Short mmCIF file of C-alpha atoms in Angstrom, two decimals:
data_model
loop_
_atom_site.label_atom_id
_atom_site.label_comp_id
_atom_site.label_asym_id
_atom_site.label_seq_id
_atom_site.Cartn_x
_atom_site.Cartn_y
_atom_site.Cartn_z
CA ARG A 26 56.29 -126.42 -183.13
CA ALA A 27 53.40 -128.83 -183.20
CA ILE A 28 50.74 -126.02 -182.37
CA GLU A 29 52.35 -124.12 -185.07
CA GLN A 30 52.12 -126.47 -187.54
CA GLY A 31 48.62 -127.43 -186.70
CA ILE A 32 47.76 -123.70 -187.10
CA LYS A 33 49.11 -123.66 -190.51
CA THR A 34 47.54 -126.58 -191.78
CA ARG A 35 44.29 -125.71 -190.13
CA ARG A 36 44.25 -128.89 -187.83
CA VAL A 37 44.58 -126.38 -185.23
CA LEU A 38 41.78 -123.35 -185.03
CA CYS A 39 42.67 -121.98 -181.63
CA VAL A 40 45.54 -121.12 -179.62
CA VAL A 41 45.34 -119.90 -175.86
CA SER A 42 48.41 -118.33 -174.60
CA THR A 43 50.17 -116.01 -172.44
CA ASN A 44 51.98 -113.07 -173.82
CA ALA A 45 54.80 -115.09 -174.92
CA LEU A 46 52.76 -115.27 -178.21
CA GLU A 47 53.40 -111.51 -178.72
CA LEU A 48 57.09 -111.97 -179.87
CA GLY A 49 59.09 -114.38 -182.27
CA ILE A 50 56.00 -116.63 -183.62
CA ASP A 51 55.05 -115.79 -187.37
CA ILE A 52 51.83 -117.48 -188.21
CA GLY A 53 50.56 -115.86 -191.20
CA SER A 54 47.00 -117.88 -190.96
CA LEU A 55 45.73 -116.57 -187.68
CA GLN A 56 42.73 -114.28 -188.18
CA VAL A 57 41.49 -113.18 -184.83
CA ALA A 58 43.44 -112.13 -181.83
CA VAL A 59 41.18 -111.68 -178.62
CA LEU A 60 43.29 -110.00 -175.83
CA THR A 61 42.01 -110.38 -172.62
CA GLY A 62 43.13 -107.47 -170.61
CA TYR A 63 44.80 -104.07 -171.58
CA PRO A 64 48.66 -105.32 -171.82
CA GLY A 65 50.03 -102.35 -170.31
CA THR A 66 50.95 -100.10 -173.03
CA ILE A 67 50.23 -99.20 -176.59
CA ALA A 68 53.25 -101.03 -178.37
CA SER A 69 52.30 -104.17 -176.44
CA THR A 70 48.88 -103.91 -177.36
CA TRP A 71 49.52 -103.48 -181.40
CA GLN A 72 52.02 -106.14 -181.05
CA GLN A 73 49.90 -108.80 -179.60
CA GLY A 74 46.64 -107.82 -182.06
CA GLY A 75 49.27 -108.07 -184.95
CA ARG A 76 49.75 -111.79 -184.63
CA ALA A 77 46.55 -111.90 -186.73
CA GLY A 78 46.43 -110.56 -190.20
CA ARG A 79 49.83 -111.13 -191.23
CA GLY A 80 48.36 -112.60 -194.65
CA LEU A 81 46.02 -110.90 -197.15
CA GLU A 82 42.82 -111.55 -195.61
CA THR A 83 41.21 -108.89 -192.94
CA SER A 84 41.69 -109.55 -189.30
CA VAL A 85 39.94 -108.54 -186.52
CA VAL A 86 41.38 -107.68 -183.01
CA VAL A 87 39.51 -107.68 -179.85
CA LEU A 88 40.53 -106.19 -176.85
CA VAL A 89 38.22 -107.43 -173.71
CA GLY A 90 38.88 -104.73 -170.75
CA SER A 91 39.43 -106.37 -167.24
CA SER A 92 38.00 -104.65 -164.12
CA ALA A 93 41.44 -102.95 -163.44
CA PRO A 94 41.38 -99.24 -163.24
CA LEU A 95 43.53 -98.51 -166.54
CA ASP A 96 41.65 -101.05 -168.37
CA GLN A 97 38.24 -99.38 -167.48
CA PHE A 98 39.49 -95.91 -168.61
CA LEU A 99 40.42 -97.26 -171.98
CA MET A 100 37.00 -98.82 -172.34
CA THR A 101 35.42 -95.40 -171.56
CA HIS A 102 38.20 -93.11 -173.44
CA PRO A 103 39.24 -94.85 -176.62
CA SER A 104 40.78 -91.65 -178.11
CA TYR A 105 43.45 -92.16 -175.67
CA PHE A 106 44.48 -95.23 -177.29
CA PHE A 107 43.85 -94.86 -180.93
CA ASP A 108 45.01 -91.44 -181.12
CA ALA A 109 48.43 -91.92 -179.15
CA SER A 110 51.93 -92.87 -180.81
CA PRO A 111 53.36 -96.05 -179.19
CA GLU A 112 55.35 -95.14 -176.26
CA GLU A 113 59.04 -94.77 -175.95
CA GLY A 114 61.14 -97.15 -173.13
CA ILE A 115 62.44 -95.70 -170.36
CA VAL A 116 65.80 -96.86 -168.84
CA ASN A 117 68.02 -94.50 -166.51
CA PRO A 118 71.64 -95.58 -167.51
CA ASP A 119 73.06 -93.46 -164.05
CA ASN A 120 71.15 -96.04 -161.95
CA ILE A 121 74.06 -97.55 -160.09
CA ALA A 122 72.61 -101.28 -160.05
CA ILE A 123 71.84 -101.09 -163.91
CA LEU A 124 75.57 -99.51 -164.81
CA ALA A 125 77.40 -102.32 -162.27
CA GLY A 126 75.58 -104.92 -163.95
CA HIS A 127 76.40 -103.94 -167.66
CA LEU A 128 79.93 -103.36 -166.31
CA LYS A 129 80.68 -106.57 -165.13
CA CYS A 130 79.33 -108.00 -168.45
CA ALA A 131 81.52 -105.83 -170.25
CA LEU A 132 84.78 -106.87 -168.25
CA HIS A 133 83.77 -110.46 -168.78
CA GLU A 134 84.25 -109.99 -172.61
CA LEU A 135 87.14 -107.84 -172.86
CA PRO A 136 89.60 -105.91 -170.14
CA MET A 137 89.15 -102.38 -169.82
CA PRO A 138 92.20 -100.13 -170.25
CA ASP A 139 92.82 -97.42 -167.53
CA GLU A 140 91.27 -94.27 -168.32
CA GLU A 141 88.79 -95.70 -170.62
CA LYS A 142 85.18 -94.49 -169.99
CA PHE A 143 81.98 -96.61 -170.23
CA GLY A 144 79.75 -94.70 -172.27
CA PRO A 145 79.80 -91.04 -170.62
CA HIS A 146 80.74 -92.69 -167.33
CA ALA A 147 84.07 -92.91 -165.29
CA PRO A 148 84.14 -96.38 -164.11
CA GLU A 149 87.10 -96.08 -161.77
CA ALA A 150 84.98 -96.00 -158.46
CA LEU A 151 83.22 -99.16 -159.48
CA LEU A 152 86.12 -101.14 -160.86
CA GLU A 153 87.78 -100.34 -157.42
CA HIS A 154 84.77 -102.05 -155.93
CA PHE A 155 84.74 -104.92 -158.24
CA ALA A 156 88.58 -105.34 -157.47
CA SER A 157 87.75 -105.31 -153.39
CA GLU A 158 85.08 -107.96 -153.98
CA SER A 159 87.82 -110.14 -155.61
CA ILE A 160 85.80 -110.50 -158.80
CA ALA A 161 88.13 -108.16 -160.88
CA ARG A 162 91.99 -107.09 -160.53
CA ARG A 163 93.95 -104.38 -162.18
CA THR A 164 97.39 -105.12 -163.60
CA GLY A 165 99.43 -103.99 -166.71
CA GLY A 166 97.14 -100.82 -167.00
CA LYS A 167 94.04 -102.79 -167.49
CA THR A 168 91.36 -104.26 -165.18
CA TYR A 169 90.54 -108.09 -165.78
CA TRP A 170 87.52 -110.03 -164.94
CA THR A 171 88.61 -112.60 -162.18
CA SER A 172 85.29 -114.47 -161.07
CA ASP A 173 84.68 -117.68 -162.40
CA ALA A 174 80.84 -116.47 -162.22
CA TYR A 175 78.95 -115.72 -165.65
CA PRO A 176 77.82 -111.93 -164.74
CA ALA A 177 75.10 -111.99 -167.47
CA GLU A 178 73.13 -114.36 -165.49
CA ALA A 179 72.49 -111.89 -162.79
CA VAL A 180 71.39 -109.39 -165.17
CA SER A 181 67.32 -109.97 -165.14
CA LEU A 182 65.46 -108.53 -168.23
CA ARG A 183 62.62 -108.20 -166.03
CA THR A 184 63.36 -106.51 -162.73
CA ALA A 185 66.67 -104.50 -161.14
CA THR A 186 66.58 -106.70 -158.59
CA PRO A 187 68.03 -110.30 -159.67
CA GLN A 188 67.80 -111.92 -155.95
CA ASN A 189 64.48 -113.91 -156.88
CA PHE A 190 63.21 -116.20 -154.26
CA ILE A 191 62.69 -120.17 -155.24
CA VAL A 192 59.82 -122.06 -154.28
CA HIS A 193 59.95 -125.66 -153.81
CA ASP A 194 57.03 -128.12 -153.33
CA THR A 195 57.68 -130.52 -150.48
CA GLY A 196 55.06 -132.77 -151.80
CA ALA A 197 56.85 -133.68 -154.86
CA GLY A 198 60.76 -134.15 -153.28
CA GLU A 199 60.92 -130.52 -153.06
CA ARG A 200 61.07 -129.90 -156.93
CA VAL A 201 61.17 -126.42 -157.96
CA LEU A 202 57.64 -125.35 -158.54
CA ALA A 203 58.41 -121.47 -159.26
CA GLU A 204 60.66 -118.21 -158.67
CA ILE A 205 59.08 -115.48 -157.06
CA ASP A 206 60.72 -111.86 -157.73
CA PHE A 207 62.48 -110.23 -154.65
CA ASP A 208 59.74 -107.58 -153.92
CA SER A 209 56.84 -109.55 -154.30
CA ALA A 210 58.25 -112.35 -151.84
CA GLN A 211 56.98 -110.53 -148.50
CA VAL A 212 53.28 -110.62 -149.88
CA MET A 213 53.09 -113.68 -151.82
CA ILE A 214 55.08 -116.42 -149.96
CA HIS A 215 55.38 -115.29 -146.28
CA GLU A 216 54.57 -118.23 -143.83
CA HIS A 217 50.96 -119.49 -143.59
CA ALA A 218 50.27 -117.83 -147.02
CA ILE A 219 48.58 -119.66 -149.89
CA TYR A 220 50.31 -119.54 -152.84
CA ILE A 221 48.45 -120.21 -156.26
CA HIS A 222 50.28 -121.73 -158.82
CA GLN A 223 48.60 -122.79 -162.47
CA GLY A 224 44.85 -123.00 -160.32
CA ARG A 225 46.33 -125.08 -157.51
CA THR A 226 46.59 -123.83 -154.22
CA TYR A 227 49.54 -124.47 -152.18
CA TYR A 228 50.29 -123.98 -148.24
CA VAL A 229 53.56 -122.19 -147.33
CA ASP A 230 55.08 -123.76 -144.44
CA LYS A 231 58.21 -122.19 -144.27
CA LEU A 232 60.10 -119.02 -145.96
CA ASP A 233 63.70 -119.28 -145.70
CA TRP A 234 64.56 -115.36 -146.02
CA ASP A 235 68.50 -115.53 -145.72
CA ARG A 236 68.59 -118.61 -148.43
CA ARG A 237 66.25 -117.32 -150.50
CA ARG A 238 64.18 -120.42 -150.25
CA ALA A 239 59.92 -121.01 -149.71
CA TYR A 240 58.41 -124.33 -148.78
CA VAL A 241 55.06 -125.26 -149.83
CA ARG A 242 52.81 -128.12 -150.25
CA GLU A 243 49.65 -128.41 -152.11
CA ILE A 244 46.34 -128.46 -150.43
CA LYS A 245 42.66 -127.47 -150.89
CA ALA A 246 41.97 -124.38 -150.11
CA ASP A 247 38.54 -122.22 -150.14
CA TYR A 248 40.24 -119.26 -149.38
CA TYR A 249 43.38 -116.87 -150.44
CA THR A 250 45.50 -114.55 -148.43
CA ASP A 251 46.31 -111.06 -148.59
CA ALA A 252 48.93 -109.20 -147.13
CA ILE A 253 48.77 -105.81 -145.51
CA SER A 254 51.72 -103.60 -145.92
CA LYS A 255 52.64 -100.48 -144.29
CA SER A 256 55.09 -97.84 -145.96
CA ASP A 257 56.95 -94.63 -144.71
CA LEU A 258 58.46 -92.62 -147.00
CA VAL A 259 61.00 -89.80 -146.43
CA VAL A 260 62.69 -87.16 -148.59
CA LEU A 261 66.58 -87.48 -149.04
CA HIS A 262 67.06 -84.69 -151.58
CA GLU A 263 64.70 -82.65 -153.41
CA ASP A 264 66.14 -82.01 -157.26
CA GLN A 265 63.80 -79.83 -158.58
CA LYS A 266 60.74 -77.98 -157.44
CA GLU A 267 58.50 -75.38 -159.46
CA ALA A 268 55.73 -73.73 -157.97
CA ILE A 269 52.37 -73.89 -159.72
CA GLU A 270 50.43 -70.70 -160.61
CA PRO A 271 47.02 -70.82 -160.53
CA GLY A 272 45.76 -71.72 -163.77
CA GLN A 273 48.73 -73.82 -165.01
CA ALA A 274 47.52 -77.02 -163.56
CA GLY A 275 44.63 -75.84 -161.80
CA GLY A 276 42.93 -72.74 -161.23
CA GLU A 277 39.72 -70.71 -159.87
CA ALA A 278 38.25 -73.29 -157.77
CA GLY A 279 36.18 -70.89 -155.98
CA GLY A 280 37.13 -70.66 -152.26
CA GLU A 281 36.32 -67.93 -149.87
CA ALA A 282 38.85 -66.29 -147.84
CA GLY A 283 39.04 -63.40 -146.12
CA GLY A 284 35.28 -62.79 -146.84
CA GLY A 285 35.64 -62.82 -150.63
CA GLN A 286 35.75 -64.58 -153.38
CA VAL A 287 39.35 -65.35 -154.63
CA PRO A 288 40.71 -67.78 -157.12
CA PHE A 289 42.05 -71.19 -155.08
CA ASN A 290 44.18 -73.90 -156.36
CA PRO A 291 44.81 -76.81 -153.92
CA LEU A 292 48.04 -77.59 -156.00
CA LEU A 293 50.82 -75.49 -154.48
CA ALA A 294 54.07 -77.57 -156.14
CA ARG A 295 55.63 -80.07 -158.14
CA SER A 296 58.73 -81.63 -156.96
CA HIS A 297 61.18 -84.61 -158.11
CA GLY A 298 63.95 -86.09 -156.18
CA GLU A 299 65.39 -88.86 -154.18
CA VAL A 300 63.24 -90.52 -151.18
CA LYS A 301 63.80 -93.55 -149.15
CA VAL A 302 60.91 -95.80 -148.62
CA SER A 303 60.48 -98.13 -145.41
CA THR A 304 57.97 -100.82 -146.05
CA THR A 305 56.82 -103.66 -143.49
CA VAL A 306 53.99 -106.34 -143.82
CA PRO A 307 52.81 -107.18 -140.28
CA LYS A 308 49.78 -108.86 -140.90
CA PHE A 309 47.74 -110.86 -143.68
CA LYS A 310 44.01 -111.67 -144.05
CA LYS A 311 42.23 -114.44 -145.37
CA VAL A 312 39.78 -114.24 -147.81
CA LYS A 313 36.84 -116.59 -149.02
CA PHE A 314 37.41 -117.33 -153.02
CA GLU A 315 33.63 -117.01 -153.52
CA THR A 316 32.18 -114.61 -151.00
CA HIS A 317 35.60 -112.04 -150.67
CA GLU A 318 34.54 -112.04 -146.87
CA SER A 319 37.45 -111.81 -144.67
CA ILE A 320 37.65 -115.24 -142.16
CA GLY A 321 40.59 -114.18 -140.24
CA TYR A 322 44.25 -112.59 -139.73
CA GLY A 323 47.39 -113.94 -139.24
CA ASP A 324 50.90 -112.33 -138.23
CA ILE A 325 54.11 -111.93 -140.28
CA HIS A 326 57.38 -111.66 -139.34
CA LEU A 327 59.95 -110.80 -141.91
CA PRO A 328 62.46 -107.92 -141.99
CA GLU A 329 61.36 -104.22 -142.77
CA MET A 330 62.61 -103.65 -147.02
CA GLU A 331 63.88 -100.31 -147.45
CA LEU A 332 64.10 -98.96 -151.29
CA GLN A 333 66.17 -95.66 -152.20
CA THR A 334 64.93 -94.32 -155.26
CA GLU A 335 63.32 -91.54 -157.36
CA ALA A 336 60.18 -90.01 -156.89
CA VAL A 337 57.89 -87.12 -158.41
CA TRP A 338 55.44 -85.51 -155.66
CA TRP A 339 52.85 -82.78 -155.77
CA THR A 340 52.14 -80.60 -152.74
CA LEU A 341 48.85 -79.18 -151.69
CA SER A 342 47.99 -76.04 -149.88
CA ALA A 343 47.38 -76.24 -146.29
CA GLU A 344 44.14 -74.74 -146.79
CA THR A 345 42.98 -77.51 -148.74
CA ASP A 346 41.09 -79.46 -145.88
CA ALA A 347 39.07 -76.60 -144.99
CA TRP A 348 38.55 -75.52 -148.43
CA LEU A 349 37.01 -79.24 -149.11
CA ALA A 350 34.88 -78.30 -145.78
CA ARG A 351 33.82 -75.01 -147.76
CA GLN A 352 32.39 -77.13 -150.41
CA GLY A 353 30.82 -79.57 -148.34
CA GLU A 354 33.69 -82.26 -148.91
CA GLY A 355 35.48 -81.71 -145.79
CA SER A 356 36.03 -83.28 -142.31
CA GLY A 357 35.65 -80.09 -140.21
CA GLY A 358 33.02 -77.79 -140.25
CA GLY A 359 31.06 -76.31 -143.19
CA GLY A 360 28.54 -78.97 -143.63
CA ALA A 361 25.17 -79.37 -141.60
CA ASN A 362 25.53 -83.11 -141.73
CA THR A 363 28.82 -84.12 -141.00
CA SER A 364 28.10 -87.76 -141.74
CA ASP A 365 27.60 -86.59 -145.50
CA THR A 366 31.27 -85.57 -145.67
CA THR A 367 34.82 -87.21 -146.06
CA ASN A 368 38.38 -86.39 -144.89
CA LEU A 369 40.97 -84.81 -146.36
CA GLY A 370 42.59 -88.36 -146.11
CA GLU A 371 40.32 -89.95 -148.24
CA ALA A 372 40.44 -87.65 -150.64
CA LEU A 373 44.20 -87.95 -151.19
CA GLN A 374 43.74 -91.50 -151.32
CA GLY A 375 41.49 -91.87 -153.62
CA LEU A 376 43.24 -89.21 -155.63
CA ALA A 377 46.69 -91.16 -155.37
CA TRP A 378 44.95 -94.52 -156.70
CA LEU A 379 43.70 -92.36 -159.69
CA ILE A 380 46.81 -91.00 -160.27
CA HIS A 381 48.89 -94.17 -159.87
CA ASN A 382 47.10 -95.93 -162.91
CA ILE A 383 46.60 -93.20 -165.36
CA ALA A 384 50.27 -92.25 -164.84
CA ALA A 385 51.46 -95.74 -165.63
CA PHE A 386 49.70 -95.01 -169.03
CA TYR A 387 52.02 -91.88 -169.99
CA VAL A 388 55.44 -93.60 -169.10
CA MET A 389 55.04 -97.18 -170.69
CA SER A 390 54.87 -99.02 -167.40
CA ASP A 391 53.05 -101.65 -165.78
CA PRO A 392 51.14 -99.98 -162.83
CA ARG A 393 53.36 -102.76 -160.33
CA ASP A 394 56.30 -100.78 -161.34
CA ILE A 395 55.56 -97.38 -159.61
CA ALA A 396 53.63 -96.90 -156.53
CA ALA A 397 51.54 -93.72 -155.17
CA HIS A 398 51.94 -92.80 -151.51
CA PRO A 399 49.48 -90.08 -149.98
CA MET A 400 50.40 -88.25 -146.79
CA ILE A 401 48.12 -85.87 -145.23
CA ARG A 402 51.14 -83.85 -143.34
CA SER A 403 54.36 -84.87 -145.29
CA LEU A 404 57.46 -85.55 -142.97
CA HIS A 405 59.35 -83.30 -145.39
CA ASP A 406 57.25 -79.84 -145.19
CA GLY A 407 54.49 -80.85 -143.02
CA LEU A 408 51.83 -80.24 -145.89
CA PRO A 409 49.37 -82.61 -147.83
CA THR A 410 51.27 -84.48 -150.45
CA ILE A 411 51.06 -87.00 -153.30
CA TYR A 412 54.31 -89.04 -154.21
CA LEU A 413 54.64 -91.58 -156.81
CA TYR A 414 57.86 -93.04 -156.79
CA ASP A 415 59.83 -95.96 -159.22
CA ARG A 416 59.75 -99.42 -157.03
CA VAL A 417 63.21 -99.97 -158.43
CA PRO A 418 66.19 -99.44 -156.49
CA GLY A 419 67.65 -96.17 -157.51
CA GLY A 420 64.79 -95.40 -159.74
CA ILE A 421 64.87 -95.93 -163.83
CA GLY A 422 63.13 -92.49 -164.74
CA LEU A 423 59.74 -93.12 -164.72
CA SER A 424 58.80 -90.53 -162.09
CA ARG A 425 61.19 -88.05 -163.76
CA ARG A 426 58.95 -88.85 -166.71
CA VAL A 427 55.80 -87.62 -164.98
CA PHE A 428 57.54 -84.70 -163.44
CA GLY A 429 55.54 -81.91 -165.23
CA LEU A 430 52.73 -84.04 -166.56
CA GLU A 431 50.23 -83.34 -163.70
CA ARG A 432 47.88 -81.19 -166.19
CA GLN A 433 47.40 -84.11 -168.55
CA ILE A 434 47.25 -87.03 -165.73
CA MET A 435 44.85 -84.79 -163.23
CA ARG A 436 42.72 -84.34 -166.37
CA ALA A 437 42.54 -88.08 -167.51
CA ALA A 438 41.92 -88.61 -163.68
CA SER A 439 38.87 -86.35 -163.62
CA GLU A 440 37.59 -87.96 -166.77
CA MET A 441 37.92 -91.52 -165.32
CA LEU A 442 36.21 -90.55 -162.69
CA GLU A 443 33.23 -89.09 -164.12
CA ALA A 444 33.09 -92.00 -166.29
CA CYS A 445 33.03 -94.60 -163.42
CA PRO A 446 28.90 -95.33 -162.91
CA CYS A 447 29.66 -96.03 -159.23
CA GLU A 448 27.72 -93.51 -156.76
CA HIS A 449 30.14 -93.55 -153.77
CA GLY A 450 33.52 -94.74 -155.28
CA CYS A 451 34.62 -98.45 -156.02
CA PRO A 452 38.16 -100.22 -157.00
CA THR A 453 37.62 -99.08 -160.57
CA CYS A 454 37.89 -95.66 -159.59
CA ILE A 455 39.42 -94.43 -156.34
CA GLY A 456 40.21 -97.76 -155.14
CA PRO A 457 39.31 -100.83 -153.25
CA SER A 458 39.09 -99.36 -149.56
CA LEU A 459 37.25 -96.36 -150.19
CA GLY A 460 33.56 -95.64 -150.82
CA ALA A 461 31.63 -98.51 -149.32
CA GLU A 462 29.44 -95.88 -147.22
CA GLY A 463 31.08 -92.47 -147.27
CA PHE A 464 31.33 -89.62 -149.86
CA ALA A 465 35.08 -89.98 -150.80
CA LYS A 466 34.31 -90.03 -154.73
CA ARG A 467 32.54 -86.64 -154.23
CA ALA A 468 35.66 -85.47 -152.35
CA VAL A 469 38.20 -86.81 -154.82
CA ALA A 470 36.19 -84.96 -157.91
CA THR A 471 35.89 -81.96 -155.53
CA LEU A 472 39.58 -81.82 -155.55
CA LEU A 473 40.40 -82.59 -158.86
CA ARG A 474 38.15 -79.56 -160.12
CA GLY A 475 40.01 -77.26 -157.93
CA ILE A 476 43.42 -78.67 -159.89
CA THR A 477 42.29 -78.53 -163.36
CA SER A 478 39.82 -75.86 -163.53
#
């Protein structure tokens, strides 16, 4: 309130804030808003920019793009921002975790009569589960909330998994330093990690996984830690599958087969369904702050994480690797100088990085809410495949929204690749682990031409 009053009286001329300033504060005298990095959605960008110019004077809004792929794409393609309407929020009311949380809150407010529906759902099975857990009881034709717990406390507005980890600073009497969401704990606060909080570096002495506690102490470190994760994906059920005809999302890319020139589209089909993603974090590396050079590795001993969620995936032809080789980009044959070629795996990895970052723009989500997983031989059908899945238990509809949008996403990915000035690839276009020496960028560009032509 002191800052707010200072701005109104012109004693304070500048405010540096997190995105907390996006909502709830009305200071009509602000004239300029400088946004450091794309907020993630068109709606949030306009909302944050709208902090300035609420009076009668002309205002200025400046968006400074970071090095993130989505930021750089918008910097070079502003029409994607200015010509689009603010996005629609996506939520999946059928998600069992979300539904159960809201049903608990409803029961806490009022008993639920038998046969009454909860929205479009018949909640009998969930109510029986609550009764078995001794948090609800059915009597006299109604179900009552019987637990002493306040259920709304367990419903997070930011994540579908409320089991957060608490970080304790042992150098300050184990005071609570921070709270980390469940999905980030493996990579951020594993034992021997460097946890950075408000510009200070803390060493993680112990992670109590069962009690959801991490114990850290402040040290002066000249390096940070980067966890290395490994994921396996298995299709549990394929709900939808549509063949992609030549010219629909791709077309006549020009490949030779049977001695003649025939149309070739690397993309065979789009699918949507339920998947299981198993993730382990076996190691971490230590990286110098200034030079970003690796100075060592360490082991991580944490349980495997399983996530059942929704995914959309694009299946490529088994001939894609050979076709890339005929274009001079494949791993096998075709090229006179094999050192100037790259393999299908790198092409899929680079394309998955592009799709992951571009898709977030179309579904009003942070890129961390979704994940891409390329596979040279999918366990589902043995074909090259790129999966895009919700990083939320049960899924919240993000991948479902992407289903059928590959034409727009692939076209935007192609434009993003062409706009990047690097020669062989970089973190802004095809990802941080590709492009240092090879020709991965050229292979990804060839693959995209085949899909979008």
